[in-house]
Short mmCIF file of C-alpha atoms and ligand atoms in Angstrom, two decimals:
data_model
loop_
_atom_site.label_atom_id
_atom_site.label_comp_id
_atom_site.label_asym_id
_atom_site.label_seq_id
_atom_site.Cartn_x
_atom_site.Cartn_y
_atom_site.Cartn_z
CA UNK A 1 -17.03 -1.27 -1.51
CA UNK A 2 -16.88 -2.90 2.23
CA UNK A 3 -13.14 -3.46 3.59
CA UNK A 4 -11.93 -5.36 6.24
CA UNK A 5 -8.45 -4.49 7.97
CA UNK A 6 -6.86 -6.95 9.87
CA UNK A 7 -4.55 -5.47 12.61
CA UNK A 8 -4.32 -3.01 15.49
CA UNK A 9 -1.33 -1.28 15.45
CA UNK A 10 -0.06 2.15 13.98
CA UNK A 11 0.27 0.19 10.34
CA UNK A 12 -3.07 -0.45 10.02
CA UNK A 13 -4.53 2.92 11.39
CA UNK A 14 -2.36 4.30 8.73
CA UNK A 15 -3.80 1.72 6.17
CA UNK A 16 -7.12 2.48 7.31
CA UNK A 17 -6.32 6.69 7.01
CA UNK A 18 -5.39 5.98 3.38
CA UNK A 19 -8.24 3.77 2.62
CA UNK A 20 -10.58 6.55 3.76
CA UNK A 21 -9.64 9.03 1.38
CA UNK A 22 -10.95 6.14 -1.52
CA UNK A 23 -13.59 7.33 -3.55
CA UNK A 24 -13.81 3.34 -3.98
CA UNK A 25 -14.82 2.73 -0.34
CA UNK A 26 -17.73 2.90 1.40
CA UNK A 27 -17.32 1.39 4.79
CA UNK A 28 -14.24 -0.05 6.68
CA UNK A 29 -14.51 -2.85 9.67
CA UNK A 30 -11.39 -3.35 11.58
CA UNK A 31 -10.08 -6.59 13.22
CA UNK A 32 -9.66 -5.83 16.08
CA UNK A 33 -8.45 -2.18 16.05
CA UNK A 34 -7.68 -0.13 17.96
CA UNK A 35 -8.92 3.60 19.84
CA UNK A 36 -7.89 5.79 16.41
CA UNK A 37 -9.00 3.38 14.29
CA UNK A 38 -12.35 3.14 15.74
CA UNK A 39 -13.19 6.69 14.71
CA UNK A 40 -12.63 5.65 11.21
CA UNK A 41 -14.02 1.45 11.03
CA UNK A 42 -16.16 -0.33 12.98
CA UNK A 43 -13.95 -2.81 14.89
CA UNK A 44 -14.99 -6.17 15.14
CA UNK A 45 -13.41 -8.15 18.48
CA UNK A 46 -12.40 -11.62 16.71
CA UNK A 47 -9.22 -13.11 17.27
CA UNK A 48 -7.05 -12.57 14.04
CA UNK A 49 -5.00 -15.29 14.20
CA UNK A 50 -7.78 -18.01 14.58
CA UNK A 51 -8.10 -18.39 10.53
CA UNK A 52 -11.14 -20.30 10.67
CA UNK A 53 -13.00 -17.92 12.99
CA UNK A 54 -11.95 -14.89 10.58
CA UNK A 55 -13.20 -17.25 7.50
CA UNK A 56 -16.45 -17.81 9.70
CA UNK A 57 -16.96 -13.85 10.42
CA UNK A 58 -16.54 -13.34 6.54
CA UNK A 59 -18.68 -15.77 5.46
CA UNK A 60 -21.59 -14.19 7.60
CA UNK A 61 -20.61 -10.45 6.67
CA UNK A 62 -21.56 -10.64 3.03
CA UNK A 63 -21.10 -6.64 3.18
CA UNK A 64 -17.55 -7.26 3.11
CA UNK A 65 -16.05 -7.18 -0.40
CA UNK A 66 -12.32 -7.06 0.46
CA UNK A 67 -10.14 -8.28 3.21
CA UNK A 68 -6.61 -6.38 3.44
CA UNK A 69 -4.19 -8.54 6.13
CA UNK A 70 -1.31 -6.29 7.67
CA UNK A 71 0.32 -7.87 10.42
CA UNK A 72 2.41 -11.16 9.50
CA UNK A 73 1.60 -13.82 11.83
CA UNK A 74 -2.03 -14.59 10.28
CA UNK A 75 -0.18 -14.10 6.90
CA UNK A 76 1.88 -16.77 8.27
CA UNK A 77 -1.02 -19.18 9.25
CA UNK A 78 -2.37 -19.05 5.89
CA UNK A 79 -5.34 -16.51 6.48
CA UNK A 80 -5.25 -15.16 2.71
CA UNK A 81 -5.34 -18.82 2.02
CA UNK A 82 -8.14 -19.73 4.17
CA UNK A 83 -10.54 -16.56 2.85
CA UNK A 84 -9.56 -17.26 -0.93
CA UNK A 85 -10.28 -20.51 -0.50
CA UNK A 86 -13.84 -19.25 0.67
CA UNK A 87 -14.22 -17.38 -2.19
CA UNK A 88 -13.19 -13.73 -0.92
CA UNK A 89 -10.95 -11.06 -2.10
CA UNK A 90 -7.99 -10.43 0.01
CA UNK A 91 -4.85 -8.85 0.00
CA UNK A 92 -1.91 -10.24 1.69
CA UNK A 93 0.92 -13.08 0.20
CA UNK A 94 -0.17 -16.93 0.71
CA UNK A 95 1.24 -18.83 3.32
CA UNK A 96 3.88 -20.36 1.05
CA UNK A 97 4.66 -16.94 0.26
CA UNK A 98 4.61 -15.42 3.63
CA UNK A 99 7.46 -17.70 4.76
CA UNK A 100 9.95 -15.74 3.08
CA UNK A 101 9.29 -13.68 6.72
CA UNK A 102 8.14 -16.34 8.52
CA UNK A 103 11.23 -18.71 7.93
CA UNK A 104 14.76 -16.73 8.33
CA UNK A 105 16.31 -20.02 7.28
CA UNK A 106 13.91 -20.53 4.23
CA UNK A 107 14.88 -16.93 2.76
CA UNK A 108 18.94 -17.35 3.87
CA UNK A 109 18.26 -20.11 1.85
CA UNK A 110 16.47 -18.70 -1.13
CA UNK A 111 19.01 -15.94 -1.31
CA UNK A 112 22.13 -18.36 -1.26
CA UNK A 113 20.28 -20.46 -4.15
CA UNK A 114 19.70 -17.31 -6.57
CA UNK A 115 22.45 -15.59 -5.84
CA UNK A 116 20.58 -11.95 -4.01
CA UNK A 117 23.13 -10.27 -2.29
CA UNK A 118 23.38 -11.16 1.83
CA UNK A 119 25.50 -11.89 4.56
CA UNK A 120 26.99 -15.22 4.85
CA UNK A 121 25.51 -17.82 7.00
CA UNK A 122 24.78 -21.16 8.61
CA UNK A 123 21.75 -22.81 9.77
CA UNK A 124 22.07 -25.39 12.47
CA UNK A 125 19.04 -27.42 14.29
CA UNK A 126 21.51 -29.20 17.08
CA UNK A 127 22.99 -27.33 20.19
CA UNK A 128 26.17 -28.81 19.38
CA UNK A 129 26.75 -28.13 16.05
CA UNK A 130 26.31 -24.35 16.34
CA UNK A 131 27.96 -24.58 20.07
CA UNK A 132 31.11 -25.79 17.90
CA UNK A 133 30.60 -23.13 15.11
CA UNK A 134 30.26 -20.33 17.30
CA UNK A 135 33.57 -21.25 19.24
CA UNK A 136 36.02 -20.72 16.20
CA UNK A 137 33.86 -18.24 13.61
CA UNK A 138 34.71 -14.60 13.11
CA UNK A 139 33.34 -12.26 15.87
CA UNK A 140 31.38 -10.01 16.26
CA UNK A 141 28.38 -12.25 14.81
CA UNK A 142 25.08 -12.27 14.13
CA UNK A 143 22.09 -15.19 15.72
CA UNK A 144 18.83 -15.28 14.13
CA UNK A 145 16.17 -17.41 15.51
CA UNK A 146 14.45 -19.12 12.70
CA UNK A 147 10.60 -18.44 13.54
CA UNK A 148 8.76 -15.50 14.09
CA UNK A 149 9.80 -13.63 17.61
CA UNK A 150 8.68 -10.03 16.86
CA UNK A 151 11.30 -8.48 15.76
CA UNK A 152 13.50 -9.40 18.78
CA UNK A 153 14.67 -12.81 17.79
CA UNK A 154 18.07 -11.42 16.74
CA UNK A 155 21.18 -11.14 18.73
CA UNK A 156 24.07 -9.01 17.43
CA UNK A 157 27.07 -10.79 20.18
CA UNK A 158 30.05 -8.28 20.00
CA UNK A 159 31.95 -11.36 21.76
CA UNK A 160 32.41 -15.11 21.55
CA UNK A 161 30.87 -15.20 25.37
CA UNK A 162 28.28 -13.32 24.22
CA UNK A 163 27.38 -15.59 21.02
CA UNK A 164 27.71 -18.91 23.39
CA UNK A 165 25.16 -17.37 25.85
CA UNK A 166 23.33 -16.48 22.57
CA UNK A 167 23.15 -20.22 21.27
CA UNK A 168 22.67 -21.59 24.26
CA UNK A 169 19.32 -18.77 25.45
CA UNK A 170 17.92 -19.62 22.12
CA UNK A 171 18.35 -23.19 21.45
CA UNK A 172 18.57 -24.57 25.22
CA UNK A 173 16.50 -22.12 27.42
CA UNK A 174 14.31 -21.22 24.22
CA UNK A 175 13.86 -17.91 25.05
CA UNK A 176 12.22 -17.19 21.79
CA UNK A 177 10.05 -20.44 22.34
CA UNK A 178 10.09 -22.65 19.40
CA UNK A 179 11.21 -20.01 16.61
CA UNK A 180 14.58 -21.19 18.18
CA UNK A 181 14.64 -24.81 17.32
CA UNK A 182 16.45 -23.68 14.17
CA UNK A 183 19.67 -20.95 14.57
CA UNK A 184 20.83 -19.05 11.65
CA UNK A 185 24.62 -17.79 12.49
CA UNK A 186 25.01 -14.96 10.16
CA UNK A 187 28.24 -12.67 9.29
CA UNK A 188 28.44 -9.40 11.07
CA UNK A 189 27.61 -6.45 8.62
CA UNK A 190 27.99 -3.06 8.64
CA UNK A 191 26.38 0.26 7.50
CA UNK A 192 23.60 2.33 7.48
CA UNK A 193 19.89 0.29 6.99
CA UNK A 194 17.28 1.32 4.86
CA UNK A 195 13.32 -0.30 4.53
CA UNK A 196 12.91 -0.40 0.84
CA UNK A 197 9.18 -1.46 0.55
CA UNK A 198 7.35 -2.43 -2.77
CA UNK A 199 3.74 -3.05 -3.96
CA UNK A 200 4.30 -6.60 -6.28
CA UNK A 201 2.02 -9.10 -7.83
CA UNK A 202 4.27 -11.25 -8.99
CA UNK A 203 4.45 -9.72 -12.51
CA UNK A 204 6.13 -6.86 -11.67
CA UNK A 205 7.90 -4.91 -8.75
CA UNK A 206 6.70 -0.98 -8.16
CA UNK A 207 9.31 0.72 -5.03
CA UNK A 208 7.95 2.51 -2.62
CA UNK A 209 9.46 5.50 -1.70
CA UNK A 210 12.29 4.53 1.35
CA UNK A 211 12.08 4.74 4.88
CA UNK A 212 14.75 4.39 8.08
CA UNK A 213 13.46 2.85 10.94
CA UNK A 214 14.93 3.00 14.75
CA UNK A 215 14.84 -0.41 16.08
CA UNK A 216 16.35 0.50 19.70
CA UNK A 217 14.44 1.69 22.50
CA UNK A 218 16.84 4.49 22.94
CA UNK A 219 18.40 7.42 21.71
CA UNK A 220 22.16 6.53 19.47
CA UNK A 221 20.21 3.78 19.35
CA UNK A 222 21.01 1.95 22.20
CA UNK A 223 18.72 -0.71 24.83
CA UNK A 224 16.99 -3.13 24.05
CA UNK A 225 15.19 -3.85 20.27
CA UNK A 226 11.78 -3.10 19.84
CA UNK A 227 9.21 -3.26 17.40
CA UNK A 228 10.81 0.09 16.16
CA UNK A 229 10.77 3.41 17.51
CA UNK A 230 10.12 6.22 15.15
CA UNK A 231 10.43 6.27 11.17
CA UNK A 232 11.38 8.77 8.52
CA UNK A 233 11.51 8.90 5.09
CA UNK A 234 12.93 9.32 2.26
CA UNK A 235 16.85 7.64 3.63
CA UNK A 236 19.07 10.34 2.80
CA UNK A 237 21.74 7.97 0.85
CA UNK A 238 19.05 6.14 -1.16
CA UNK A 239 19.83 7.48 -4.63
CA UNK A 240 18.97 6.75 -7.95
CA UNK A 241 22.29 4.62 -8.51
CA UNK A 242 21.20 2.48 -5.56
CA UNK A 243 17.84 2.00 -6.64
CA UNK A 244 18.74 0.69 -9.67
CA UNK A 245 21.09 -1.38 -7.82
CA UNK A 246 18.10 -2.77 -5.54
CA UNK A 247 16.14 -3.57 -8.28
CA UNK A 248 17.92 -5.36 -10.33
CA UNK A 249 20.42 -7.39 -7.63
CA UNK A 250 17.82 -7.77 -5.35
CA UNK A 251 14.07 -6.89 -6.19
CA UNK A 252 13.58 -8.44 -9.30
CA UNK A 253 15.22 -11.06 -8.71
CA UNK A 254 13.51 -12.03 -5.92
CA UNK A 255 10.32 -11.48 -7.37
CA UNK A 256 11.80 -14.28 -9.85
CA UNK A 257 12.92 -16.86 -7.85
CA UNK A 258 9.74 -16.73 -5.53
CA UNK A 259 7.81 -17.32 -8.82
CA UNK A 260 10.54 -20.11 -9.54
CA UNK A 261 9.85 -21.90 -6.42
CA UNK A 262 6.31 -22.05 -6.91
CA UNK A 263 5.42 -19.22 -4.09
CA UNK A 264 4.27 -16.58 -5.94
CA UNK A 265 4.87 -13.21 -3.96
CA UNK A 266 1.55 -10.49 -4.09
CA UNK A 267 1.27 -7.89 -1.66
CA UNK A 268 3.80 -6.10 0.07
CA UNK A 269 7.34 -7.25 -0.13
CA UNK A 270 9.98 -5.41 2.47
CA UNK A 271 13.67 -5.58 2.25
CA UNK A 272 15.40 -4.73 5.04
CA UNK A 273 18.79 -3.67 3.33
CA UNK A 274 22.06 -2.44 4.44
CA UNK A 275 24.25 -0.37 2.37
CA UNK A 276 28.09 -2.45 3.18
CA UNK A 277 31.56 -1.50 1.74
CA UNK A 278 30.46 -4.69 -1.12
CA UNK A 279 27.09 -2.84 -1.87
CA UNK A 280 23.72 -3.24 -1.00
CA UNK A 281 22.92 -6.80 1.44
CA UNK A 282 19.54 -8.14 2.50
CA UNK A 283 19.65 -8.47 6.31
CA UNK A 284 16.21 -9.41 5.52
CA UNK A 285 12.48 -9.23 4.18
CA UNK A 286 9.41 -8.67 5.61
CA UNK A 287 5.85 -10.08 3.61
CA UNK A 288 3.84 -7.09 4.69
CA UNK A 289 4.18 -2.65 5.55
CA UNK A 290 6.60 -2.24 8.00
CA UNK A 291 5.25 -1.15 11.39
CA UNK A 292 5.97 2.16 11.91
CA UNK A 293 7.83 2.48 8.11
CA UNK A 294 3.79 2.66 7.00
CA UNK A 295 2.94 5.78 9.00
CA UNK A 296 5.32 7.70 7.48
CA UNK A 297 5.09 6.31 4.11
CA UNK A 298 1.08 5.88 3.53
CA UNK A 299 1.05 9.69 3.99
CA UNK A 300 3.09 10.84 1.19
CA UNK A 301 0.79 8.58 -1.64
CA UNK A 302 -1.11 10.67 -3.98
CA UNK A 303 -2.22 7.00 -5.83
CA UNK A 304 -5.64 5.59 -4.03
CA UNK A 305 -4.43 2.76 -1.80
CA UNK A 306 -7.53 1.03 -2.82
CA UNK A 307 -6.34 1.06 -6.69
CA UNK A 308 -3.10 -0.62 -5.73
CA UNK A 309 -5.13 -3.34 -3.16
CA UNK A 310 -7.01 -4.05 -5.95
CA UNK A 311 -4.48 -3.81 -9.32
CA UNK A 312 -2.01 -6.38 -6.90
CA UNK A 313 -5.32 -9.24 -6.48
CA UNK A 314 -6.12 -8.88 -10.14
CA UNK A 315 -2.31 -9.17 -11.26
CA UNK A 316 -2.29 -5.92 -13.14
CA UNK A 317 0.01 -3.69 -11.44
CA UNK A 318 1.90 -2.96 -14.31
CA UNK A 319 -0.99 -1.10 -15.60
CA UNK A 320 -1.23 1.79 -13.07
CA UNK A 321 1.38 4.31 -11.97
CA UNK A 322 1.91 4.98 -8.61
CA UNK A 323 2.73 8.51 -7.34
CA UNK A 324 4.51 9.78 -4.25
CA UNK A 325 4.20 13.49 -2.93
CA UNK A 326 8.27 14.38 -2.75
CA UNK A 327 9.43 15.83 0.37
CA UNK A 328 9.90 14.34 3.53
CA UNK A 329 8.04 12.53 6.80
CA UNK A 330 8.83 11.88 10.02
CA UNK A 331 7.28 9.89 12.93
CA UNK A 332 7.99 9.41 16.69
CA UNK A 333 6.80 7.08 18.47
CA UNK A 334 5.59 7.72 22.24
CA UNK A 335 5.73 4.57 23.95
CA UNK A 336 4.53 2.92 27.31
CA UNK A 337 7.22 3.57 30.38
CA UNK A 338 9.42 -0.35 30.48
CA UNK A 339 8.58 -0.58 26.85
CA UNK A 340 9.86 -3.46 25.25
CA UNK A 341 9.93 -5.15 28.26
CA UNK A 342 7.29 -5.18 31.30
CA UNK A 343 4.93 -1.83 30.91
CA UNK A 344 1.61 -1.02 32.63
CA UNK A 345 -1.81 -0.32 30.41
CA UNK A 346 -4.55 1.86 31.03
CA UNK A 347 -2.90 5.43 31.29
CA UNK A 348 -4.79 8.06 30.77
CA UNK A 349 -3.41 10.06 27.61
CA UNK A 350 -3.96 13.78 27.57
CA UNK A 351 -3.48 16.64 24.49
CA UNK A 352 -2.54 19.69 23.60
CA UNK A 353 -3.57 21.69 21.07
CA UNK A 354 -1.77 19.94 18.03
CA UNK A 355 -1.06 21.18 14.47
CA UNK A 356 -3.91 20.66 12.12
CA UNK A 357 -2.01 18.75 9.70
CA UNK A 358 -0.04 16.32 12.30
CA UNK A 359 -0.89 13.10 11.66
CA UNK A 360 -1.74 10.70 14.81
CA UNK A 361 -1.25 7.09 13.84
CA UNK A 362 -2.81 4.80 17.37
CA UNK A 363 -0.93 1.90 18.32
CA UNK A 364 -1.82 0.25 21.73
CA UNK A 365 -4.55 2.41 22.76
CA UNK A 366 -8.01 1.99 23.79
CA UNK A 367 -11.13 4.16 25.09
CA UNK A 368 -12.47 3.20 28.46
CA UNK A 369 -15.26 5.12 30.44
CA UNK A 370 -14.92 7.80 27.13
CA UNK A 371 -11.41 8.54 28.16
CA UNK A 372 -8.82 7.92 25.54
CA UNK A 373 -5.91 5.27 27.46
CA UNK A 374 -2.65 3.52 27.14
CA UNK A 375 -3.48 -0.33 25.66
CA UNK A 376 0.26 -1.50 24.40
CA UNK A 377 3.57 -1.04 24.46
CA UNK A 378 3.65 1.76 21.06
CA UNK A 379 1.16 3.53 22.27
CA UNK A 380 0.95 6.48 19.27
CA UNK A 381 3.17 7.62 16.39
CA UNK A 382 3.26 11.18 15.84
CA UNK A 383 3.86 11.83 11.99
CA UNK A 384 4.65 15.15 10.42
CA UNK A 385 5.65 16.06 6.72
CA UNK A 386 7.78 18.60 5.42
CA UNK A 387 9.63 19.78 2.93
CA UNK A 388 13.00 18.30 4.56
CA UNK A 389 13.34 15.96 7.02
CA UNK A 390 14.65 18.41 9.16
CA UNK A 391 11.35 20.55 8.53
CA UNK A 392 8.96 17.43 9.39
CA UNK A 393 11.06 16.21 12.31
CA UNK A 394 10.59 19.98 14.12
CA UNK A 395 7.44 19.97 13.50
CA UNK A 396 6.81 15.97 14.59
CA UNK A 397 8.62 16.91 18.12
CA UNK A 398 6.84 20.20 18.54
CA UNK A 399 3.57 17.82 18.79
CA UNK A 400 4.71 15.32 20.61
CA UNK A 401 5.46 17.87 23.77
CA UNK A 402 1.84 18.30 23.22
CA UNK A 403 0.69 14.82 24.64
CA UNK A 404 1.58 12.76 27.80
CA UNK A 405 0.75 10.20 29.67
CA UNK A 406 2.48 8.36 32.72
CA UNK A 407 5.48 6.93 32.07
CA UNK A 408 5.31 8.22 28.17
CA UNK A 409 8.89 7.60 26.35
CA UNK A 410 9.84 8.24 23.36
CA UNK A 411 13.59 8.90 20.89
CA UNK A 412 14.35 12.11 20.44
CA UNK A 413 16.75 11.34 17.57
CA UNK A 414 14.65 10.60 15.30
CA UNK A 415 15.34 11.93 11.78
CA UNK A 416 18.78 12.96 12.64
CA UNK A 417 21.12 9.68 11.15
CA UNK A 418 22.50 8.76 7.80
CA UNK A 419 22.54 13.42 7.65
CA UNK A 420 25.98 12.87 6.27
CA UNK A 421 26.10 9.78 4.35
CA UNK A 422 27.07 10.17 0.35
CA UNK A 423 24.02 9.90 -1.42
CA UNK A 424 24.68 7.68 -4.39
P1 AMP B 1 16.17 -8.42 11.64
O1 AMP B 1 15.08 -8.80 12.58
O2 AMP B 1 16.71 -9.53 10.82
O3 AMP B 1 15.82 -7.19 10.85
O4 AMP B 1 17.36 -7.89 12.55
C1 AMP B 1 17.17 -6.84 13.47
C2 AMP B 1 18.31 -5.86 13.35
O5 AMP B 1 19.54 -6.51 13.65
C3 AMP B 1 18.49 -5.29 11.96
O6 AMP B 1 17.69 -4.19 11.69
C4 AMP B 1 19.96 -4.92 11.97
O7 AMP B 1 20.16 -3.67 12.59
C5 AMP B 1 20.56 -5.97 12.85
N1 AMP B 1 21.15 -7.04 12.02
C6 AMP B 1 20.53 -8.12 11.53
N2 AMP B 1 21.37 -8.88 10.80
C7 AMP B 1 22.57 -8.27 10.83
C8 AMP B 1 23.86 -8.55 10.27
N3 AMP B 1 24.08 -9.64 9.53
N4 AMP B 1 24.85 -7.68 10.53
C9 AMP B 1 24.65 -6.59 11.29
N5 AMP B 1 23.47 -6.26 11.84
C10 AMP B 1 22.44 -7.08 11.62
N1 LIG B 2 9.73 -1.77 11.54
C1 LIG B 2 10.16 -3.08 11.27
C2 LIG B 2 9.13 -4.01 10.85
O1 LIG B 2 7.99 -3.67 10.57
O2 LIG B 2 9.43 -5.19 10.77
#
């Protein structure tokens, strides 16, 4: 069969990478793509988030058989919606669905209502109101904006100047745009964070193996968030007691109650989680693969990707069993120089030799006049396996003095947290 990716990050070059090794497919077509991907799909330039246009591209490519959507903003503007309703096969949650991502006030909300574990919260739509909160409410404390803002619309205010600034840069100055008309003021938690992902169609709930992301731009994990900087996996503390935890406090049941409220979940569900003093907490879900939590978890399935895509659409997930190499993956992630904020494009990026079996996920980059160049802010992730994290993460940094290009930065912690938290 014909697959279409939608995306161009280091998610959906992984996704592509594991839809290659399908005996089930022929030919992949990317949307839009990116440098790495292009030596795998044939990228098609059409803007992703224009549903209609996608719909329209579809329609006239009847080669195309399935549609797989990645990132979550055309989730979010109903694109599965708009190419079921044409008759295709796609993977990716509906738009009601997708708002359990798209809306941090919808799933605070849904949480609060069937009782999954979270921090505590408020959601206010007037300046005021949350101006008067914030002035008297424990500190340090947490402000979400309520749209999508790329993983940035969160401010963790360590004082009560801080959290005014906070209300006022989100709901006044809308520095987030409109995904701050509506302020969730959230309880400050602690402890260390885990990406539990897991394939569902609504019927039933199949874990991933677990992944820890780096959300700062630098090392201890300080600066400014970003998209995230560098993945590995499995978390060190994730053990079988917690997993059972997970699933039945928090998986399952939200599985349930999206199927309650008429949103039934199929795709990819993530749950950001935290392990706190009172147990495992939601800080919150994503409706898709994490970005770059997919580039080192992609690589360690022995099950076809393709199966799964395909078990999810049908509803029969609970018929296959998905298998996971054990051992351990790493990836760092070399970034443009001012990443998150202002960077320059167009570097030049040059390579070593590198280990056969490194695995090169491409983010932002590009070829122009057949030389391989900088297009984005995450420009590559450099992905190694091993038997220990400690084994992949050597051989993940050993690779990544192998490439450069101007400005190039990357954390050079990655794989080293969480070493000495109990597993349970
Ligand atoms: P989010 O976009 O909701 O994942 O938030 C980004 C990051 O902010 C998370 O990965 C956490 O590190 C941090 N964070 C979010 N909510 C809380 C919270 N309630 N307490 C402490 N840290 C939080
Ligand atoms: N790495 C975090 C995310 O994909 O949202």
């Amino acid at each position: 069969m014909n697959v279409l990716v939608i995306g161009n990050g280091g998610r959906e070059h992984a996704i592509v990478q594991a839809l290659k090794k399908s005996p089930k497919v022929d030919k992949i077509f990317a949307m839009k793509g990116n440098a790495g991907i292009g030596e795998l799909a044939e990228l098609v330039n059409v803007n992703y988030c224009d549903v209609k246009a996608v719909g329209d591209w579809v329609d006239a490519h009847k080669e195309i058989d399935y549609t797989v959507i990645a990132p979550d903003d055309p989730l979010a503007l109903g694109l599965a919606d708009e190419l079921e309703s044409r008759g295709h096969r796609v993977f990716g949650p509906r738009k009601n669905a997708a708002i359990i991502e798209a809306s941090k006030a919808f799933s605070k909300e849904l949480m609060k209502k069937y009782n999954i574990p979270t921090a505590k919260y408020e959601t206010f739509s007037d300046y005021e109101e949350a101006k008067a909160y914030v002035e008297t409410c424990d500190i340090p404390v947490v402000l979400k904006a309520d749209g999508l803002a790329l993983g940035k619309g969160v401010l963790i205010c360590k004082t009560r100047e801080e959290a005014l600034d906070g209300i006022k840069e989100m709901m006044l100055d809308k520095k987030f745009g409109s995904a701050g008309n509506k302020v969730v003021v959230e309880e400050f938690l602690e402890g260390p964070e885990v990406s539990a992902l897991a394939f569902t169609d609504g019927k039933s709930m199949k874990p991933m193996i677990t992944s820890c992301d780096h959300k700062r731009a630098f090392d201890n994990d300080e600066g400014l968030n970003t998209g995230g900087m560098g993945t590995f996996s499995p978390a060190p503390f994730y053990g079988e007691k917690t997993e059972k935890e997970v699933m039945e406090k928090i998986m399952i049941p939200t599985m349930n109650a999206m199927n309650a409220e008429g949103r039934t979940f199929k795709g990819v569900l993530y749950f950001g989680l935290m392990k706190t003093k009172d147990g495992m907490k939601v800080i919150e879900y994503n409706s898709r693969f994490g970005d770059p939590e997919t580039q080192v978890l992609l690589p360690m399935l022995k099950t076809d990707l393709m199966e799964i895509f395909e078990a999810i659409t049908d509803e029969r997930l609970a018929d296959i069993d998905i298998e996971w190499e054990s051992g351990a993956c790493v990836c760092v992630v070399l970034a443009s120089g001012g990443y998150p904020v202002a960077y320059e494009k167009g570097k030049e990026i040059t390579f070593g030799d590198l280990d056969k079996d490194v695995i090169l996920c491409h983010a932002g980059t590009k070829m122009k006049d057949g030389k391989l160049v900088t297009d984005g802010g995450r420009v590559l992730g450099v992905c190694a396996k091993g038997a220990t994290i400690e084994e992949a993460r050597k051989k993940a940094y050993a690779n990544v003095e192998k490439i450069s290009f101007e400005g190039m930065h990357y954390r050079k912690d990655i794989g080293i947290k969480y070493r000495d938290v109990e597993r349970e």
